[in-house]
JSON list of C-alpha atoms in Angstrom, two decimals:
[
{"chain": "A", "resi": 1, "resn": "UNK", "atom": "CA", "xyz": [0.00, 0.00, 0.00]},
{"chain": "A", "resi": 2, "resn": "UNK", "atom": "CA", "xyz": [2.96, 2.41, 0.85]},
{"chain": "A", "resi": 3, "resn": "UNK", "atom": "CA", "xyz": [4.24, 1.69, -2.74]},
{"chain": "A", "resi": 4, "resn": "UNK", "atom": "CA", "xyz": [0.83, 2.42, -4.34]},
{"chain": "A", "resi": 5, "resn": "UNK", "atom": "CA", "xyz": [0.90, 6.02, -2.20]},
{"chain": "A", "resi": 6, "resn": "UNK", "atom": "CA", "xyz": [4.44, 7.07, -2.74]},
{"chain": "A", "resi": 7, "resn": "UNK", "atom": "CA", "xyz": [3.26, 7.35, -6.55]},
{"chain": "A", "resi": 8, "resn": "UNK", "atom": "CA", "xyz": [-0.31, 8.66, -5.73]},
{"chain": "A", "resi": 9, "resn": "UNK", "atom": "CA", "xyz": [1.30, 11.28, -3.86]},
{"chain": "A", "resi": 10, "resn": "UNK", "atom": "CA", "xyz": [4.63, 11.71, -6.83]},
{"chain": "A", "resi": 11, "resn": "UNK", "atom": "CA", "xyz": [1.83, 12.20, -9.86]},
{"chain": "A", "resi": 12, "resn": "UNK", "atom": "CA", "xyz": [-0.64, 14.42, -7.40]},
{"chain": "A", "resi": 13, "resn": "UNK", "atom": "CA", "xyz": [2.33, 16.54, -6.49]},
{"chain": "A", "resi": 14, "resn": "UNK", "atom": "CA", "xyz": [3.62, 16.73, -10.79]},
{"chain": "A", "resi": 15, "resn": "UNK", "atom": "CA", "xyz": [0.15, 17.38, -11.63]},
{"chain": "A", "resi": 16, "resn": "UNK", "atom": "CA", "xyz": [-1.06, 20.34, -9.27]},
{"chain": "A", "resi": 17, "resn": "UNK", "atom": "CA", "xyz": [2.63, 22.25, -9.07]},
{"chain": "A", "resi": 18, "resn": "UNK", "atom": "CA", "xyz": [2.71, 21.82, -13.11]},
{"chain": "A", "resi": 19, "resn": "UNK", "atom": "CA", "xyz": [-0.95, 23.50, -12.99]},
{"chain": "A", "resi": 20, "resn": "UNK", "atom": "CA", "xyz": [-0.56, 26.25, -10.25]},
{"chain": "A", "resi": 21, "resn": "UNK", "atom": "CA", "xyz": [2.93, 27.34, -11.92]},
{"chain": "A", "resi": 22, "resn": "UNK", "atom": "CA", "xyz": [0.99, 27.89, -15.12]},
{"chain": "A", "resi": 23, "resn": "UNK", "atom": "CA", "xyz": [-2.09, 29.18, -13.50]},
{"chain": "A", "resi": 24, "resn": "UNK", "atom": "CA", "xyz": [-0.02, 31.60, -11.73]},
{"chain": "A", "resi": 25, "resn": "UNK", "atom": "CA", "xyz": [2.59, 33.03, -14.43]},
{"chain": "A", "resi": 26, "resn": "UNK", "atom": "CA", "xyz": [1.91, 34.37, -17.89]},
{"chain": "A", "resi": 27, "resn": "UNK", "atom": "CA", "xyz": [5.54, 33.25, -18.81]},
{"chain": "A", "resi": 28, "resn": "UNK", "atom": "CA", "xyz": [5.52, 29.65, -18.07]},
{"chain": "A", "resi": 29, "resn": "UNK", "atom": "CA", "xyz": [2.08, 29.58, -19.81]},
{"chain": "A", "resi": 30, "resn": "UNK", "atom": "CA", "xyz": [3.83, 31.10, -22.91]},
{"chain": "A", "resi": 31, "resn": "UNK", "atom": "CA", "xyz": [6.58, 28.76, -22.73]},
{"chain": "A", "resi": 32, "resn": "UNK", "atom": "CA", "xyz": [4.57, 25.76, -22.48]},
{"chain": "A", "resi": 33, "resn": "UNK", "atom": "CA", "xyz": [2.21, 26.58, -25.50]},
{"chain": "A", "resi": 34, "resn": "UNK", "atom": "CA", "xyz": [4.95, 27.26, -27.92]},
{"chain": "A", "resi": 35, "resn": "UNK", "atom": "CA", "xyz": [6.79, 23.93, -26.88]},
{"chain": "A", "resi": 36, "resn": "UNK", "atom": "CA", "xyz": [3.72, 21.71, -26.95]},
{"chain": "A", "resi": 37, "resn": "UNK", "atom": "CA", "xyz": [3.40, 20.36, -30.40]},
{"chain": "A", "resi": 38, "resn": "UNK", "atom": "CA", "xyz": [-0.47, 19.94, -29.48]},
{"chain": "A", "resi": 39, "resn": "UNK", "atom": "CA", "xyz": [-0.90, 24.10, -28.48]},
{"chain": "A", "resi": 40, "resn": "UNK", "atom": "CA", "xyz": [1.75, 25.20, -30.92]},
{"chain": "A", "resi": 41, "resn": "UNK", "atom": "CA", "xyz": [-0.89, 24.29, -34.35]},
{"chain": "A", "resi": 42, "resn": "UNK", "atom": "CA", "xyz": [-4.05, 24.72, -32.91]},
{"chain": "A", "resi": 43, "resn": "UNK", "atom": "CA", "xyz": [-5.24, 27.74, -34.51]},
{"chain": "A", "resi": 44, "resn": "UNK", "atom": "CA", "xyz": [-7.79, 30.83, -32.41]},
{"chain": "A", "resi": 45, "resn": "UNK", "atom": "CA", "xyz": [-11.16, 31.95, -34.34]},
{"chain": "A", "resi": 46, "resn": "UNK", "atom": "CA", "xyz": [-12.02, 35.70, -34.20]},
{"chain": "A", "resi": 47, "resn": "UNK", "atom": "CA", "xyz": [-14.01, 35.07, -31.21]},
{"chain": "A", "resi": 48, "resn": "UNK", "atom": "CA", "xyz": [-11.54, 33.36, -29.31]},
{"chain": "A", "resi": 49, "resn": "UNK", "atom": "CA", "xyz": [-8.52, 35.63, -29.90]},
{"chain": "A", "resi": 50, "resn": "UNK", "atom": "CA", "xyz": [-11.10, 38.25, -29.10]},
{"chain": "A", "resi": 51, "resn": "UNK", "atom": "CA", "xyz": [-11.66, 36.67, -25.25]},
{"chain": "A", "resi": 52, "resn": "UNK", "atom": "CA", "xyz": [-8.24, 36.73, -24.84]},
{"chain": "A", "resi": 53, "resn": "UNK", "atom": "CA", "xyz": [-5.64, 34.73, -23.39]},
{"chain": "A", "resi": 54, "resn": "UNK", "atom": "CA", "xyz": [-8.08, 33.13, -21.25]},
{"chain": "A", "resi": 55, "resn": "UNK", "atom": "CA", "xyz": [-9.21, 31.06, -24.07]},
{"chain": "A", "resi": 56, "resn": "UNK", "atom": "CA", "xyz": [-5.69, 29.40, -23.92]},
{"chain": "A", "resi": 57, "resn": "UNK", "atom": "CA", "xyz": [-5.41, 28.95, -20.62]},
{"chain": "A", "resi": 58, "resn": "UNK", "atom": "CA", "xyz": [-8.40, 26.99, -20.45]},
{"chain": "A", "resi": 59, "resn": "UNK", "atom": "CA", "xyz": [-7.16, 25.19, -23.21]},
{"chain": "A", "resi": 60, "resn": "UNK", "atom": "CA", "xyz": [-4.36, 23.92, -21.20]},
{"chain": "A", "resi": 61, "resn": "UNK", "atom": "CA", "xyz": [-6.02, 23.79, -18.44]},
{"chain": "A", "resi": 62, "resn": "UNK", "atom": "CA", "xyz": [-8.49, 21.31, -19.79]},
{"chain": "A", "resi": 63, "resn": "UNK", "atom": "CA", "xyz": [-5.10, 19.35, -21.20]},
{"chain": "A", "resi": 64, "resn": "UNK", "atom": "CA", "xyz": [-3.00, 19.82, -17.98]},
{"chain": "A", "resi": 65, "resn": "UNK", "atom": "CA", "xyz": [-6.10, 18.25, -15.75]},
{"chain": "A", "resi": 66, "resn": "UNK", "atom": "CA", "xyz": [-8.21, 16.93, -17.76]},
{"chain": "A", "resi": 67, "resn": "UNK", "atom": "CA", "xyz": [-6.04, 14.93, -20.04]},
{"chain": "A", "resi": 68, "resn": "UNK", "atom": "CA", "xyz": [-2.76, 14.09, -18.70]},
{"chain": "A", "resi": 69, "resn": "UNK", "atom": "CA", "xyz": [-1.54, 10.98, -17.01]},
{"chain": "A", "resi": 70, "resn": "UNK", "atom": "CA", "xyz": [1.34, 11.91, -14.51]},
{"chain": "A", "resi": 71, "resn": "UNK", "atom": "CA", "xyz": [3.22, 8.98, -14.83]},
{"chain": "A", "resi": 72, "resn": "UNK", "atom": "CA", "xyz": [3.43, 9.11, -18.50]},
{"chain": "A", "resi": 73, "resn": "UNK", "atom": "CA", "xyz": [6.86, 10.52, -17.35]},
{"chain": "A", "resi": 74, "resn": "UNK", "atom": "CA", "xyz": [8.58, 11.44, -21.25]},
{"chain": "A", "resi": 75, "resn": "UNK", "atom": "CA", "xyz": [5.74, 13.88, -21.35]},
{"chain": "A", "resi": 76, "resn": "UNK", "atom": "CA", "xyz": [5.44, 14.94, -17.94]},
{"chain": "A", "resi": 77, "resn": "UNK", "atom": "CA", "xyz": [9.30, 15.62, -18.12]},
{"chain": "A", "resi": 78, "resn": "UNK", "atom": "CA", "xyz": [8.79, 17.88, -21.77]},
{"chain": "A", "resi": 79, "resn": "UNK", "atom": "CA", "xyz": [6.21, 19.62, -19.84]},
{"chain": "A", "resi": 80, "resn": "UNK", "atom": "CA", "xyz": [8.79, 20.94, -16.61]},
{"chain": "A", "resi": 81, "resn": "UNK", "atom": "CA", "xyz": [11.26, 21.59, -18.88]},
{"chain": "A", "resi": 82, "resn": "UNK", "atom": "CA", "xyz": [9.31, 23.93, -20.71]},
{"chain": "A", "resi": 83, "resn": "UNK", "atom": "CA", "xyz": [7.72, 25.72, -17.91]},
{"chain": "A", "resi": 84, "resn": "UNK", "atom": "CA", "xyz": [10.12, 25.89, -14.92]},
{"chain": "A", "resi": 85, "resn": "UNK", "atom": "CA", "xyz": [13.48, 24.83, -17.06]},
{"chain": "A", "resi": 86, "resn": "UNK", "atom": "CA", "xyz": [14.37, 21.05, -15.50]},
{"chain": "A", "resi": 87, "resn": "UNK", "atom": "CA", "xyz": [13.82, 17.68, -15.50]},
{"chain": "A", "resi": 88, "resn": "UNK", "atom": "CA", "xyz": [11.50, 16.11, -13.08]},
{"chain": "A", "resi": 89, "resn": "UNK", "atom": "CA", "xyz": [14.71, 13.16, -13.20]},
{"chain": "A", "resi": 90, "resn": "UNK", "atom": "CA", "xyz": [17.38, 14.57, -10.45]},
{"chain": "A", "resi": 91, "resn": "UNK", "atom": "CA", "xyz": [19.81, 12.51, -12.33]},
{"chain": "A", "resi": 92, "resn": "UNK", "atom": "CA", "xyz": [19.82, 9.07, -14.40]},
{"chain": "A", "resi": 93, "resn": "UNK", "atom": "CA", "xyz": [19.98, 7.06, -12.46]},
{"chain": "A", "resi": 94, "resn": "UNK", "atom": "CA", "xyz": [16.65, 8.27, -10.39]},
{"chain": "A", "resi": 95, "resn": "UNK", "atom": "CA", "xyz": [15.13, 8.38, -14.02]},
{"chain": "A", "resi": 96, "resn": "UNK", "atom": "CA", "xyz": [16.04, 4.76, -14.27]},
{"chain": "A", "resi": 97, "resn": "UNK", "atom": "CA", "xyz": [14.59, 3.98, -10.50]},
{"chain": "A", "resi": 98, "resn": "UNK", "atom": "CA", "xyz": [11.18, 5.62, -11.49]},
{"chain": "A", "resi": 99, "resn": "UNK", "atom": "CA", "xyz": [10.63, 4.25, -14.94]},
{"chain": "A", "resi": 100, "resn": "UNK", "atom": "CA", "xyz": [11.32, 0.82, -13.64]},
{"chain": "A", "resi": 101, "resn": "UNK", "atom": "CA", "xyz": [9.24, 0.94, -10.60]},
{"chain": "A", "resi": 102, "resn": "UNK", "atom": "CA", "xyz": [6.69, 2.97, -12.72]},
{"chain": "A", "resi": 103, "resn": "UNK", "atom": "CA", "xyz": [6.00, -0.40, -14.37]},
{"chain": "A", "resi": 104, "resn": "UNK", "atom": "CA", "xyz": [6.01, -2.52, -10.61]},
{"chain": "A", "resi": 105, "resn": "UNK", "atom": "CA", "xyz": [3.18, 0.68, -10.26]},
{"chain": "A", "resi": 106, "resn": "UNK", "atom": "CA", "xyz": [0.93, -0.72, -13.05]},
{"chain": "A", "resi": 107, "resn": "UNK", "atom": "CA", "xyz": [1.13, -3.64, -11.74]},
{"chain": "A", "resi": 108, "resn": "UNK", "atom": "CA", "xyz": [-0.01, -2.59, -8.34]},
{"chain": "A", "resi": 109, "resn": "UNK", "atom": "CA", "xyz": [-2.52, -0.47, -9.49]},
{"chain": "A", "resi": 110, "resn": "UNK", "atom": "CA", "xyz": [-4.27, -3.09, -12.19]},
{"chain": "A", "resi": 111, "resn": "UNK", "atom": "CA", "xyz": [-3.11, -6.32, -11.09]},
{"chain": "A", "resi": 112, "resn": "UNK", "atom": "CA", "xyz": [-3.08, -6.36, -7.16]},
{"chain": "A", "resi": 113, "resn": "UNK", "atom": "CA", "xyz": [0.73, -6.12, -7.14]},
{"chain": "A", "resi": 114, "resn": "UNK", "atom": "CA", "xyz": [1.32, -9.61, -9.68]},
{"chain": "A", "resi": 115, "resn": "UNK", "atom": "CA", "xyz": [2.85, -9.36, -13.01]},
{"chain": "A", "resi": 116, "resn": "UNK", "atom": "CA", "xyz": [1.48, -10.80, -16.18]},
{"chain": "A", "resi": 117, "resn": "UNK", "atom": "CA", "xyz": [2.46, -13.86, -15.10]},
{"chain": "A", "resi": 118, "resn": "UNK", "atom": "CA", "xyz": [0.19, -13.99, -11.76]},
{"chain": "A", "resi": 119, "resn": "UNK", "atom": "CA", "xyz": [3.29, -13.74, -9.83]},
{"chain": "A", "resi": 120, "resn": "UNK", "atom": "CA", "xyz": [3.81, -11.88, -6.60]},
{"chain": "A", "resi": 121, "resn": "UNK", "atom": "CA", "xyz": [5.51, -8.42, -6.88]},
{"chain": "A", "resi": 122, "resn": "UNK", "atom": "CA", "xyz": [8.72, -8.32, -4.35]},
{"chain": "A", "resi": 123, "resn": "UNK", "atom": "CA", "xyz": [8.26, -4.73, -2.81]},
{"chain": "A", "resi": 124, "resn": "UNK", "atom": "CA", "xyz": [11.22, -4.26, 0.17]},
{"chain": "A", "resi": 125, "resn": "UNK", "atom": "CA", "xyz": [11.95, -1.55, 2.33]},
{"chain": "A", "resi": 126, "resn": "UNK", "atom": "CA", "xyz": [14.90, -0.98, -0.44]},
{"chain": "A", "resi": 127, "resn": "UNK", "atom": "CA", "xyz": [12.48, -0.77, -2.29]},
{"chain": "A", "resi": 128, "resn": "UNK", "atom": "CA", "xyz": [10.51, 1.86, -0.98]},
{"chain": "A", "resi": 129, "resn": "UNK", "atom": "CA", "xyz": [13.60, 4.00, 0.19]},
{"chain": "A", "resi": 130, "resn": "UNK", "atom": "CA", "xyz": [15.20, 4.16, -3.15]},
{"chain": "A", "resi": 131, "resn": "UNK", "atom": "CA", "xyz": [11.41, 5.52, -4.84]},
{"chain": "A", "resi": 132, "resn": "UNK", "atom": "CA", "xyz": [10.76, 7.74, -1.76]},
{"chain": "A", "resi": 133, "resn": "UNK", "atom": "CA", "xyz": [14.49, 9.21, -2.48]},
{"chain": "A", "resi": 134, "resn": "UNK", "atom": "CA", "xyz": [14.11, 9.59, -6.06]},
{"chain": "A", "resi": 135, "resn": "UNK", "atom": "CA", "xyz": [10.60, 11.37, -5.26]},
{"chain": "A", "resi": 136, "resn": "UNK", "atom": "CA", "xyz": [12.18, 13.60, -2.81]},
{"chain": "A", "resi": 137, "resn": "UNK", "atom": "CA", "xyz": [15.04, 14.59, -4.71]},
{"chain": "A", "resi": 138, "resn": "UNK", "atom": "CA", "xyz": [12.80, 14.91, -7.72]},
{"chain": "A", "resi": 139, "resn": "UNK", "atom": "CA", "xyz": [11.02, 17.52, -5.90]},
{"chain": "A", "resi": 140, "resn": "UNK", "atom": "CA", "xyz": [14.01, 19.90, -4.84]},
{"chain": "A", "resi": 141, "resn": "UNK", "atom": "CA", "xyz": [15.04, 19.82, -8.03]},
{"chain": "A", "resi": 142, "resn": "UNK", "atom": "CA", "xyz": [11.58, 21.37, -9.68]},
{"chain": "A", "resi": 143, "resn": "UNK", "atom": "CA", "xyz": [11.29, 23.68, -6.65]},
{"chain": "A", "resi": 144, "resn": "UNK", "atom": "CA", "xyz": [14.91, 24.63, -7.04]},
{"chain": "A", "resi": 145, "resn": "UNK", "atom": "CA", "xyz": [14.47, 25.66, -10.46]},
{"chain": "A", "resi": 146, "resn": "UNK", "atom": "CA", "xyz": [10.70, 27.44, -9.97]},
{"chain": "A", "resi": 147, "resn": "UNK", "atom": "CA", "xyz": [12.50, 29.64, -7.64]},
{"chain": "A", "resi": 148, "resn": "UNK", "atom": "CA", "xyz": [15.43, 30.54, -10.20]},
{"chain": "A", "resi": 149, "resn": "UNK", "atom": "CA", "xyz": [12.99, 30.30, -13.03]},
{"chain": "A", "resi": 150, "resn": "UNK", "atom": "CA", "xyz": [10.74, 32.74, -10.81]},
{"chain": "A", "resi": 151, "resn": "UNK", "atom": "CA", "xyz": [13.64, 35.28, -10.48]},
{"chain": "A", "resi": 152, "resn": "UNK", "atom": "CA", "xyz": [14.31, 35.55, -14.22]},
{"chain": "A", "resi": 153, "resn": "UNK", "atom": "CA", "xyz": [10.69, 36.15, -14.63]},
{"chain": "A", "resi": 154, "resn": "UNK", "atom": "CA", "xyz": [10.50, 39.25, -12.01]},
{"chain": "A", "resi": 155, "resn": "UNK", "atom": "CA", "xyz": [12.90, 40.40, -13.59]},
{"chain": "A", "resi": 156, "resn": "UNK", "atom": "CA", "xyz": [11.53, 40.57, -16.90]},
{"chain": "A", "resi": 157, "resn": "UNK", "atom": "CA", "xyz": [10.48, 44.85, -18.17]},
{"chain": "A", "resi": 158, "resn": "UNK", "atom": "CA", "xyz": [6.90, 44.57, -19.10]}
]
């Protein structure tokens, strides 16, 4: 069960900073929409570029909770590096931890904790040290780089 909430907790925690960084600064909403292949081509009517920018960030908004799956991590990770300039990976080696255990997840999640096979899942306190670490360091890393990000953009002459 702690397994299953270490990840709850990992993909609630991508999800809502992801949404309340955009939400809360023009310039991470502009960065995301011109690096998001999905935002980048979709074109405004007259209407809509008439309502202003509000019409895109409900647009993203609707993507960002609506639509994305946290532990789809390749996305996820194109997604913080666009908006707050890192990785949501401290290193490779934590990227390696959480894509593997990402799968052990799935299996947790839609299998009762057996593989395909109907075998028993091995989860150790190892285990659950090395994804709470990864986690952890994962998340001093984006709130490390929000807070540099956050200079550059106060700093920014509008």
């Amino acid at each position: 069960m702690l397994f299953v909430h270490y990840w709850s907790i990992f993909e609630t925690y991508l999800g809502d900073r992801l949404v309340k960084i955009v939400k809360e600064h023009h310039e991470a909403l502009q960065s995301l929409v011109k690096s998001h292949t999905v935002w980048k081509a979709k074109t405004l009517t007259f209407e809509e570029f008439y309502e202003g920018s509000q019409v895109i960030l409900d647009a993203v908004m609707k993507e960002l909770v609506g639509n994305m799956l946290y532990h789809r991590f390749e996305a996820v990770d194109g997604l913080y590096k666009a908006t707050v300039g890192t990785s949501i990976f401290a290193s490779k080696d934590d990227q390696k931890i959480l894509n593997k255990m990402r799968d052990a997840r799935h299996h947790c999640v839609h299998r009762s904790g057996k593989d395909k096979d109907g075998n028993l899942l091995k989860i150790t306190d190892t285990t659950l040290d090395d994804l709470r670490g990864a986690i952890q360091r994962s998340h001093t890393q984006i709130e490390e780089a929000y807070r540099e990000r956050l200079e550059e953009w106060d700093n920014v002459p509008w």
